[in-house]
């Protein structure tokens, strides 16, 4: 809170008297100045002879002024400022009997004669009654300083109200307070007044008692006048809550009735009275010193602790509060010296500059609660405003998952060029957009690295040992080209350059890419990969050509999408990853998901094929053995025959040659072997046909698996969703790349449309159309002819089919 520089305000109040020294005291017309004239010879030696008249300028002269007007002039503003947080101090200074107590407390007999304290209490409670925003609590205390001893005038523990040795003035960061001084909460004006009046009664009684008990000599001026300083304090605590403005304001009003300021010489006191007067004068002269010090801007140390009074008043005088002084003077010529002294004091007070500040504190917990409440209110306010301007969809809550997904989709479309701009809806949306862009950039970085790793066997170009080892192993040739896989059945047999720097072999790469354009894009998956688990990184699984084709496809996609009007994101859009996975990874996924059935058929066919091949080789081996056996037997029979011829042949009565048992057994064995050989040979022939047939089925399955995968890969990761919709059954265009049978049965116009579509939306672009079409047709043709011929072969040997093919045939699975 910025402090505004202020001056201490000082007023003079003249006690009405019939014996007013008109010649000596004169008031200015504006009622703000007072002139004192003293005749030189009025009283020799007392008044400085060199000066006979003085002029004092003050903030107001209260002469013949009612208590009400005095209050309004002196205290009203200060009290009202205390209600908004400024501390305030009003002091009545003057000689005994000049009307300090009358001004400060007034008389309890008549309402209209009540002084500043009861009026201030009234003003505070009236303000509380009228306040709506704040919750105000009021407390009071009443301190007496008598002969440098502190007394609690409202103490309930010490009935007499006499000094409590436990009491002490304590400095703390929040200000000065009197330890041990009771502070009483008062919820009504009456409560406060009761305490005040009770204290006053007690005070006077003690005073009187003191006079009797402590044998205090009757004061020459006024026996009832207090020779102590009395400080009545009103503590105000206001808690404000206006929206998020939760403030706690603490202020206090010190209303001080100072002890008489008369000088010792005048009172003519002795003994105890002299001691009292000395104390009083000491504390007042310290007060005066302090005031002089406060008025001097060069002074940095103010000796507040010199006396109890100045110490207690430390934060009530020292600059940060509103301070008002009332100099009570008597109008009689007799008291002109004291009057002069009081006016001097008042004028000096006016020199003090103060900078009152509002004593405000904030409760963090309360502030948080209030801020939360205000946020809710503001949201409601905004929602109302949005409704009025038809922006009902705007929300101010954190984004939901659906909204975030929507933003993601928008960003992807924006990056692809499908939409020109992203509409700004609200701050949260803008923040989310930036967040998503950041994520995309990170993903792209990873993707590029992954793509490089999958494309190249990255070897540190300075790692000569690894390069040499790779060369030795034949992974790379001397020109650092990865050796292609030498598998006749591979679709993806190719050579891929390995270079530490991607693009280092730019020329070659482009050439390869262009070559691929001519040849058409081939599947990147080899036959071996179909069976094998994921290849290791060192195995080159995706060729430069594939990547180039994919890149081109993507670029062309973007170009095509550019022409399309923007559409809201579909669910597929939201589920699709921002970058396609590598083909080997995707292929594993495909085999488990969409391609699981084809893969199963493929595997089953392959296992049947293997079983047949195994059987075939067993049968072939057996035939060979039989053949050898037969030859052996034939040799033995020949030997037998020669032996028979040498010994002479026996013929029976019918002329049949008689052979011995050994030869007979050999002949029988040979016959059996021949039979076995024939059946084995027949089985082998059947198996060969079956193997051929199965081989074709396996090939067909392999082709289908790869082709279906290519389509699935394109549809899942490359072709924009809206194109896919058109390709779906019931859509504008029917998919035709694979399954082949669907292409073949397309109507002519549909076929045309499909071809047109292929030219524009195929993942590898128009250049790959011819390749795909040709590949499909040839595959189909080959499969068809091979299957037919093997079936023909099987049909030619019905007997064998019964034995082998028929029982095995149905176990082969057809994939169409
Ligand atoms: P102090 O407290 O300065 O010693 P008091 O306030 O006790 O003086 O005043 C002494 C007497 O003068 C009291 O009886 C008081 O009622 C009376 N008195 C003082 N000032 C006025 C005034 N302005 N109008 C009427 N009576 C007054
Ligand atoms: Mg008094």
GROMACS .gro file of N, CA, C and O in nm, residues 667-763:
model
  388
  667UNK      N    1   1.386 -11.661  -5.694
  667UNK     CA    2   1.288 -11.612  -5.794
  667UNK      C    3   1.167 -11.549  -5.724
  667UNK      O    4   1.121 -11.442  -5.761
  668UNK      N    5   1.123 -11.618  -5.615
  668UNK     CA    6   1.007 -11.565  -5.542
  668UNK      C    7   1.039 -11.428  -5.480
  668UNK      O    8   0.960 -11.334  -5.483
  669UNK      N    9   1.159 -11.418  -5.426
  669UNK     CA   10   1.202 -11.293  -5.363
  669UNK      C   11   1.207 -11.180  -5.466
  669UNK      O   12   1.160 -11.067  -5.442
  670UNK      N   13   1.261 -11.218  -5.584
  670UNK     CA   14   1.271 -11.117  -5.689
  670UNK      C   15   1.134 -11.069  -5.731
  670UNK      O   16   1.111 -10.950  -5.753
  671UNK      N   17   1.043 -11.162  -5.736
  671UNK     CA   18   0.906 -11.127  -5.775
  671UNK      C   19   0.847 -11.028  -5.674
  671UNK      O   20   0.788 -10.925  -5.710
  672UNK      N   21   0.867 -11.066  -5.547
  672UNK     CA   22   0.815 -10.976  -5.441
  672UNK      C   23   0.878 -10.836  -5.451
  672UNK      O   24   0.810 -10.734  -5.440
  673UNK      N   25   1.007 -10.840  -5.475
  673UNK     CA   26   1.077 -10.711  -5.482
  673UNK      C   27   1.027 -10.629  -5.600
  673UNK      O   28   1.010 -10.507  -5.591
  674UNK      N   29   1.005 -10.696  -5.709
  674UNK     CA   30   0.954 -10.626  -5.826
  674UNK      C   31   0.819 -10.561  -5.797
  674UNK      O   32   0.793 -10.447  -5.832
  675UNK      N   33   0.740 -10.639  -5.726
  675UNK     CA   34   0.608 -10.587  -5.690
  675UNK      C   35   0.622 -10.465  -5.600
  675UNK      O   36   0.557 -10.361  -5.619
  676UNK      N   37   0.710 -10.481  -5.505
  676UNK     CA   38   0.733 -10.373  -5.409
  676UNK      C   39   0.789 -10.249  -5.481
  676UNK      O   40   0.749 -10.136  -5.454
  677UNK      N   41   0.878 -10.278  -5.575
  677UNK     CA   42   0.936 -10.169  -5.652
  677UNK      C   43   0.832 -10.097  -5.735
  677UNK      O   44   0.825  -9.973  -5.738
  678UNK      N   45   0.745 -10.174  -5.792
  678UNK     CA   46   0.640 -10.114  -5.874
  678UNK      C   47   0.548 -10.025  -5.789
  678UNK      O   48   0.520  -9.912  -5.823
  679UNK      N   49   0.508 -10.082  -5.676
  679UNK     CA   50   0.414 -10.001  -5.592
  679UNK      C   51   0.486  -9.878  -5.536
  679UNK      O   52   0.431  -9.769  -5.527
  680UNK      N   53   0.613  -9.900  -5.499
  680UNK     CA   54   0.692  -9.786  -5.449
  680UNK      C   55   0.706  -9.678  -5.556
  680UNK      O   56   0.689  -9.557  -5.528
  681UNK      N   57   0.733  -9.725  -5.675
  681UNK     CA   58   0.749  -9.629  -5.785
  681UNK      C   59   0.618  -9.553  -5.810
  681UNK      O   60   0.616  -9.432  -5.829
  682UNK      N   61   0.510  -9.629  -5.803
  682UNK     CA   62   0.378  -9.566  -5.823
  682UNK      C   63   0.352  -9.461  -5.715
  682UNK      O   64   0.308  -9.349  -5.741
  683UNK      N   65   0.385  -9.497  -5.590
  683UNK     CA   66   0.366  -9.403  -5.479
  683UNK      C   67   0.452  -9.278  -5.499
  683UNK      O   68   0.408  -9.166  -5.478
  684UNK      N   69   0.573  -9.304  -5.544
  684UNK     CA   70   0.663  -9.192  -5.568
  684UNK      C   71   0.608  -9.097  -5.673
  684UNK      O   72   0.615  -8.975  -5.659
  685UNK      N   73   0.552  -9.156  -5.775
  685UNK     CA   74   0.492  -9.074  -5.880
  685UNK      C   75   0.377  -8.992  -5.825
  685UNK      O   76   0.365  -8.872  -5.851
  686UNK      N   77   0.295  -9.058  -5.745
  686UNK     CA   78   0.182  -8.987  -5.681
  686UNK      C   79   0.232  -8.873  -5.592
  686UNK      O   80   0.180  -8.760  -5.595
  687UNK      N   81   0.333  -8.910  -5.517
  687UNK     CA   82   0.387  -8.808  -5.425
  687UNK      C   83   0.443  -8.689  -5.502
  687UNK      O   84   0.425  -8.574  -5.462
  688UNK      N   85   0.508  -8.717  -5.610
  688UNK     CA   86   0.564  -8.607  -5.691
  688UNK      C   87   0.454  -8.513  -5.738
  688UNK      O   88   0.465  -8.391  -5.730
  689UNK      N   89   0.347  -8.573  -5.784
  689UNK     CA   90   0.234  -8.491  -5.831
  689UNK      C   91   0.176  -8.409  -5.716
  689UNK      O   92   0.147  -8.290  -5.728
  690UNK      N   93   0.165  -8.480  -5.604
  690UNK     CA   94   0.108  -8.415  -5.486
  690UNK      C   95   0.199  -8.301  -5.439
  690UNK      O   96   0.153  -8.193  -5.402
  691UNK      N   97   0.329  -8.333  -5.443
  691UNK     CA   98   0.426  -8.232  -5.399
  691UNK      C   99   0.417  -8.109  -5.488
  691UNK      O  100   0.414  -7.994  -5.442
  692UNK      N  101   0.406  -8.135  -5.614
  692UNK     CA  102   0.396  -8.023  -5.709
  692UNK      C  103   0.271  -7.940  -5.679
  692UNK      O  104   0.274  -7.818  -5.675
  693UNK      N  105   0.165  -8.012  -5.656
  693UNK     CA  106   0.036  -7.946  -5.628
  693UNK      C  107   0.046  -7.864  -5.500
  693UNK      O  108   0.008  -7.747  -5.497
  694UNK      N  109   0.100  -7.930  -5.400
  694UNK     CA  110   0.113  -7.861  -5.271
  694UNK      C  111   0.207  -7.740  -5.284
  694UNK      O  112   0.184  -7.634  -5.226
  695UNK      N  113   0.313  -7.761  -5.361
  695UNK     CA  114   0.409  -7.652  -5.381
  695UNK      C  115   0.337  -7.530  -5.440
  695UNK      O  116   0.359  -7.417  -5.400
  696UNK      N  117   0.249  -7.557  -5.535
  696UNK     CA  118   0.174  -7.447  -5.598
  696UNK      C  119   0.083  -7.378  -5.498
  696UNK      O  120   0.071  -7.256  -5.497
  697UNK      N  121   0.023  -7.464  -5.415
  697UNK     CA  122  -0.065  -7.403  -5.314
  697UNK      C  123   0.016  -7.316  -5.217
  697UNK      O  124  -0.026  -7.206  -5.181
  698UNK      N  125   0.130  -7.367  -5.180
  698UNK     CA  126   0.215  -7.291  -5.088
  698UNK      C  127   0.256  -7.159  -5.153
  698UNK      O  128   0.249  -7.052  -5.093
  699UNK      N  129   0.294  -7.168  -5.280
  699UNK     CA  130   0.333  -7.045  -5.352
  699UNK      C  131   0.218  -6.947  -5.357
  699UNK      O  132   0.234  -6.826  -5.338
  700UNK      N  133   0.102  -7.002  -5.386
  700UNK     CA  134  -0.017  -6.917  -5.396
  700UNK      C  135  -0.044  -6.849  -5.262
  700UNK      O  136  -0.071  -6.730  -5.257
  701UNK      N  137  -0.034  -6.930  -5.158
  701UNK     CA  138  -0.056  -6.875  -5.024
  701UNK      C  139   0.045  -6.765  -4.994
  701UNK      O  140   0.011  -6.660  -4.938
  702UNK      N  141   0.167  -6.791  -5.030
  702UNK     CA  142   0.273  -6.695  -5.003
  702UNK      C  143   0.245  -6.563  -5.076
  702UNK      O  144   0.250  -6.456  -5.018
  703UNK      N  145   0.209  -6.579  -5.202
  703UNK     CA  146   0.176  -6.459  -5.281
  703UNK      C  147   0.060  -6.384  -5.218
  703UNK      O  148   0.063  -6.261  -5.204
  704UNK      N  149  -0.038  -6.460  -5.181
  704UNK     CA  150  -0.157  -6.396  -5.127
  704UNK      C  151  -0.126  -6.327  -4.995
  704UNK      O  152  -0.168  -6.213  -4.972
  705UNK      N  153  -0.048  -6.397  -4.913
  705UNK     CA  154  -0.011  -6.340  -4.784
  705UNK      C  155   0.062  -6.207  -4.803
  705UNK      O  156   0.031  -6.105  -4.740
  706UNK      N  157   0.157  -6.209  -4.896
  706UNK     CA  158   0.237  -6.089  -4.920
  706UNK      C  159   0.151  -5.979  -4.980
  706UNK      O  160   0.154  -5.863  -4.937
  707UNK      N  161   0.069  -6.017  -5.077
  707UNK     CA  162  -0.013  -5.914  -5.143
  707UNK      C  163  -0.114  -5.855  -5.046
  707UNK      O  164  -0.133  -5.734  -5.041
  708UNK      N  165  -0.177  -5.947  -4.967
  708UNK     CA  166  -0.275  -5.897  -4.871
  708UNK      C  167  -0.208  -5.806  -4.770
  708UNK      O  168  -0.263  -5.706  -4.729
  709UNK      N  169  -0.087  -5.845  -4.732
  709UNK     CA  170  -0.014  -5.761  -4.638
  709UNK      C  171   0.014  -5.623  -4.696
  709UNK      O  172  -0.003  -5.521  -4.629
  710UNK      N  173   0.053  -5.622  -4.823
  710UNK     CA  174   0.082  -5.494  -4.888
  710UNK      C  175  -0.041  -5.405  -4.886
  710UNK      O  176  -0.033  -5.286  -4.857
  711UNK      N  177  -0.156  -5.465  -4.915
  711UNK     CA  178  -0.280  -5.386  -4.915
  711UNK      C  179  -0.310  -5.338  -4.774
  711UNK      O  180  -0.339  -5.221  -4.750
  712UNK      N  181  -0.299  -5.434  -4.681
  712UNK     CA  182  -0.330  -5.399  -4.542
  712UNK      C  183  -0.237  -5.289  -4.492
  712UNK      O  184  -0.280  -5.194  -4.427
  713UNK      N  185  -0.110  -5.302  -4.528
  713UNK     CA  186  -0.013  -5.202  -4.486
  713UNK      C  187  -0.048  -5.064  -4.543
  713UNK      O  188  -0.049  -4.963  -4.473
  714UNK      N  189  -0.082  -5.064  -4.671
  714UNK     CA  190  -0.117  -4.937  -4.735
  714UNK      C  191  -0.242  -4.878  -4.672
  714UNK      O  192  -0.247  -4.760  -4.640
  715UNK      N  193  -0.341  -4.966  -4.654
  715UNK     CA  194  -0.467  -4.915  -4.599
  715UNK      C  195  -0.451  -4.868  -4.455
  715UNK      O  196  -0.509  -4.771  -4.413
  716UNK      N  197  -0.369  -4.944  -4.380
  716UNK     CA  198  -0.356  -4.911  -4.238
  716UNK      C  199  -0.268  -4.789  -4.215
  716UNK      O  200  -0.289  -4.713  -4.122
  717UNK      N  201  -0.166  -4.773  -4.300
  717UNK     CA  202  -0.069  -4.669  -4.266
  717UNK      C  203  -0.047  -4.563  -4.373
  717UNK      O  204   0.005  -4.457  -4.345
  718UNK      N  205  -0.083  -4.596  -4.497
  718UNK     CA  206  -0.044  -4.502  -4.602
  718UNK      C  207  -0.163  -4.432  -4.669
  718UNK      O  208  -0.162  -4.311  -4.685
  719UNK      N  209  -0.264  -4.509  -4.705
  719UNK     CA  210  -0.375  -4.447  -4.778
  719UNK      C  211  -0.459  -4.365  -4.682
  719UNK      O  212  -0.496  -4.413  -4.575
  720UNK      N  213  -0.491  -4.241  -4.715
  720UNK     CA  214  -0.574  -4.159  -4.627
  720UNK      C  215  -0.710  -4.226  -4.603
  720UNK      O  216  -0.761  -4.296  -4.691
  721UNK      N  217  -0.764  -4.202  -4.485
  721UNK     CA  218  -0.887  -4.269  -4.445
  721UNK      C  219  -1.003  -4.245  -4.542
  721UNK      O  220  -1.079  -4.335  -4.571
  722UNK      N  221  -1.010  -4.122  -4.589
  722UNK     CA  222  -1.126  -4.093  -4.673
  722UNK      C  223  -1.117  -4.167  -4.807
  722UNK      O  224  -1.218  -4.202  -4.866
  723UNK      N  225  -0.993  -4.195  -4.851
  723UNK     CA  226  -0.978  -4.275  -4.973
  723UNK      C  227  -1.020  -4.419  -4.945
  723UNK      O  228  -1.087  -4.484  -5.025
  724UNK      N  229  -0.982  -4.463  -4.827
  724UNK     CA  230  -1.019  -4.600  -4.790
  724UNK      C  231  -1.168  -4.620  -4.787
  724UNK      O  232  -1.220  -4.723  -4.827
  725UNK      N  233  -1.236  -4.517  -4.737
  725UNK     CA  234  -1.383  -4.526  -4.732
  725UNK      C  235  -1.438  -4.550  -4.871
  725UNK      O  236  -1.529  -4.629  -4.892
  726UNK      N  237  -1.379  -4.479  -4.967
  726UNK     CA  238  -1.424  -4.493  -5.104
  726UNK      C  239  -1.393  -4.632  -5.157
  726UNK      O  240  -1.466  -4.686  -5.240
  727UNK      N  241  -1.286  -4.691  -5.105
  727UNK     CA  242  -1.244  -4.823  -5.153
  727UNK      C  243  -1.325  -4.937  -5.090
  727UNK      O  244  -1.329  -5.047  -5.141
  728UNK      N  245  -1.389  -4.907  -4.980
  728UNK     CA  246  -1.460  -5.013  -4.908
  728UNK      C  247  -1.581  -5.060  -4.987
  728UNK      O  248  -1.636  -4.982  -5.066
  729UNK      N  249  -1.626  -5.187  -4.969
  729UNK     CA  250  -1.746  -5.233  -5.039
  729UNK      C  251  -1.860  -5.137  -5.008
  729UNK      O  252  -1.882  -5.101  -4.892
  730UNK      N  253  -1.928  -5.095  -5.107
  730UNK     CA  254  -2.033  -4.996  -5.088
  730UNK      C  255  -1.982  -4.857  -5.111
  730UNK      O  256  -2.058  -4.762  -5.128
  731UNK      N  257  -1.853  -4.841  -5.115
  731UNK     CA  258  -1.793  -4.710  -5.143
  731UNK      C  259  -1.791  -4.685  -5.294
  731UNK      O  260  -1.836  -4.768  -5.374
  732UNK      N  261  -1.736  -4.572  -5.331
  732UNK     CA  262  -1.733  -4.537  -5.474
  732UNK      C  263  -1.643  -4.631  -5.554
  732UNK      O  264  -1.670  -4.663  -5.668
  733UNK      N  265  -1.534  -4.674  -5.493
  733UNK     CA  266  -1.437  -4.754  -5.566
  733UNK      C  267  -1.414  -4.884  -5.492
  733UNK      O  268  -1.406  -4.885  -5.369
  734UNK      N  269  -1.404  -4.991  -5.568
  734UNK     CA  270  -1.380  -5.119  -5.502
  734UNK      C  271  -1.230  -5.149  -5.504
  734UNK      O  272  -1.162  -5.125  -5.603
  735UNK      N  273  -1.182  -5.201  -5.397
  735UNK     CA  274  -1.039  -5.230  -5.396
  735UNK      C  275  -1.006  -5.341  -5.494
  735UNK      O  276  -1.084  -5.433  -5.512
  736UNK      N  277  -0.898  -5.333  -5.558
  736UNK     CA  278  -0.874  -5.429  -5.661
  736UNK      C  279  -0.736  -5.489  -5.664
  736UNK      O  280  -0.713  -5.588  -5.733
  737UNK      N  281  -0.644  -5.428  -5.597
  737UNK     CA  282  -0.508  -5.480  -5.603
  737UNK      C  283  -0.508  -5.626  -5.564
  737UNK      O  284  -0.457  -5.710  -5.632
  738UNK      N  285  -0.563  -5.656  -5.459
  738UNK     CA  286  -0.578  -5.790  -5.403
  738UNK      C  287  -0.702  -5.784  -5.319
  738UNK      O  288  -0.726  -5.680  -5.259
  739UNK      N  289  -0.789  -5.877  -5.305
  739UNK     CA  290  -0.784  -6.010  -5.364
  739UNK      C  291  -0.806  -6.006  -5.516
  739UNK      O  292  -0.891  -5.933  -5.565
  740UNK      N  293  -0.732  -6.092  -5.582
  740UNK     CA  294  -0.731  -6.096  -5.727
  740UNK      C  295  -0.870  -6.131  -5.781
  740UNK      O  296  -0.917  -6.067  -5.875
  741UNK      N  297  -0.931  -6.227  -5.714
  741UNK     CA  298  -1.060  -6.270  -5.767
  741UNK      C  299  -1.159  -6.155  -5.774
  741UNK      O  300  -1.244  -6.149  -5.862
  742UNK      N  301  -1.144  -6.064  -5.682
  742UNK     CA  302  -1.236  -5.949  -5.685
  742UNK      C  303  -1.209  -5.862  -5.806
  742UNK      O  304  -1.299  -5.810  -5.870
  743UNK      N  305  -1.083  -5.846  -5.838
  743UNK     CA  306  -1.048  -5.763  -5.955
  743UNK      C  307  -1.106  -5.826  -6.079
  743UNK      O  308  -1.163  -5.759  -6.164
  744UNK      N  309  -1.093  -5.956  -6.086
  744UNK     CA  310  -1.134  -6.026  -6.207
  744UNK      C  311  -1.284  -6.016  -6.230
  744UNK      O  312  -1.331  -6.020  -6.342
  745UNK      N  313  -1.358  -6.007  -6.122
  745UNK     CA  314  -1.503  -6.003  -6.142
  745UNK      C  315  -1.559  -5.861  -6.142
  745UNK      O  316  -1.679  -5.842  -6.139
  746UNK      N  317  -1.473  -5.767  -6.146
  746UNK     CA  318  -1.522  -5.628  -6.151
  746UNK      C  319  -1.590  -5.599  -6.283
  746UNK      O  320  -1.548  -5.649  -6.387
  747UNK      N  321  -1.692  -5.521  -6.276
  747UNK     CA  322  -1.757  -5.476  -6.399
  747UNK      C  323  -1.660  -5.388  -6.475
  747UNK      O  324  -1.569  -5.329  -6.417
  748UNK      N  325  -1.685  -5.374  -6.601
  748UNK     CA  326  -1.591  -5.300  -6.684
  748UNK      C  327  -1.577  -5.155  -6.637
  748UNK      O  328  -1.467  -5.103  -6.617
  749UNK      N  329  -1.692  -5.092  -6.611
  749UNK     CA  330  -1.684  -4.951  -6.570
  749UNK      C  331  -1.619  -4.936  -6.432
  749UNK      O  332  -1.545  -4.843  -6.407
  750UNK      N  333  -1.647  -5.035  -6.349
  750UNK     CA  334  -1.585  -5.032  -6.217
  750UNK      C  335  -1.434  -5.051  -6.229
  750UNK      O  336  -1.356  -4.988  -6.160
  751UNK      N  337  -1.398  -5.142  -6.320
  751UNK     CA  338  -1.256  -5.167  -6.345
  751UNK      C  339  -1.188  -5.038  -6.389
  751UNK      O  340  -1.081  -5.001  -6.339
  752UNK      N  341  -1.257  -4.967  -6.481
  752UNK     CA  342  -1.202  -4.839  -6.529
  752UNK      C  343  -1.182  -4.742  -6.415
  752UNK      O  344  -1.079  -4.677  -6.402
  753UNK      N  345  -1.287  -4.738  -6.336
  753UNK     CA  346  -1.281  -4.644  -6.224
  753UNK      C  347  -1.170  -4.682  -6.128
  753UNK      O  348  -1.097  -4.601  -6.078
  754UNK      N  349  -1.158  -4.812  -6.108
  754UNK     CA  350  -1.054  -4.862  -6.019
  754UNK      C  351  -0.915  -4.823  -6.071
  754UNK      O  352  -0.829  -4.777  -5.996
  755UNK      N  353  -0.900  -4.840  -6.204
  755UNK     CA  354  -0.770  -4.807  -6.262
  755UNK      C  355  -0.739  -4.658  -6.247
  755UNK      O  356  -0.627  -4.618  -6.216
  756UNK      N  357  -0.843  -4.581  -6.269
  756UNK     CA  358  -0.822  -4.436  -6.254
  756UNK      C  359  -0.781  -4.404  -6.111
  756UNK      O  360  -0.692  -4.326  -6.085
  757UNK      N  361  -0.851  -4.471  -6.021
  757UNK     CA  362  -0.824  -4.449  -5.879
  757UNK      C  363  -0.681  -4.491  -5.845
  757UNK      O  364  -0.610  -4.421  -5.774
  758UNK      N  365  -0.646  -4.608  -5.901
  758UNK     CA  366  -0.510  -4.659  -5.876
  758UNK      C  367  -0.405  -4.556  -5.915
  758UNK      O  368  -0.306  -4.535  -5.845
  759UNK      N  369  -0.433  -4.493  -6.027
  759UNK     CA  370  -0.334  -4.398  -6.078
  759UNK      C  371  -0.314  -4.279  -5.985
  759UNK      O  372  -0.210  -4.215  -5.984
  760UNK      N  373  -0.419  -4.251  -5.912
  760UNK     CA  374  -0.407  -4.133  -5.826
  760UNK      C  375  -0.378  -4.165  -5.680
  760UNK      O  376  -0.310  -4.089  -5.613
  761UNK      N  377  -0.427  -4.275  -5.630
  761UNK     CA  378  -0.415  -4.296  -5.485
  761UNK      C  379  -0.331  -4.415  -5.442
  761UNK      O  380  -0.317  -4.438  -5.324
  762UNK      N  381  -0.279  -4.490  -5.535
  762UNK     CA  382  -0.197  -4.604  -5.492
  762UNK      C  383  -0.079  -4.557  -5.408
  762UNK      O  384  -0.021  -4.454  -5.436
  763UNK      N  385  -0.046  -4.636  -5.310
  763UNK     CA  386   0.061  -4.591  -5.220
  763UNK      C  387   0.192  -4.561  -5.290
  763UNK      O  388   0.264  -4.471  -5.252
   0.00000   0.00000   0.00000
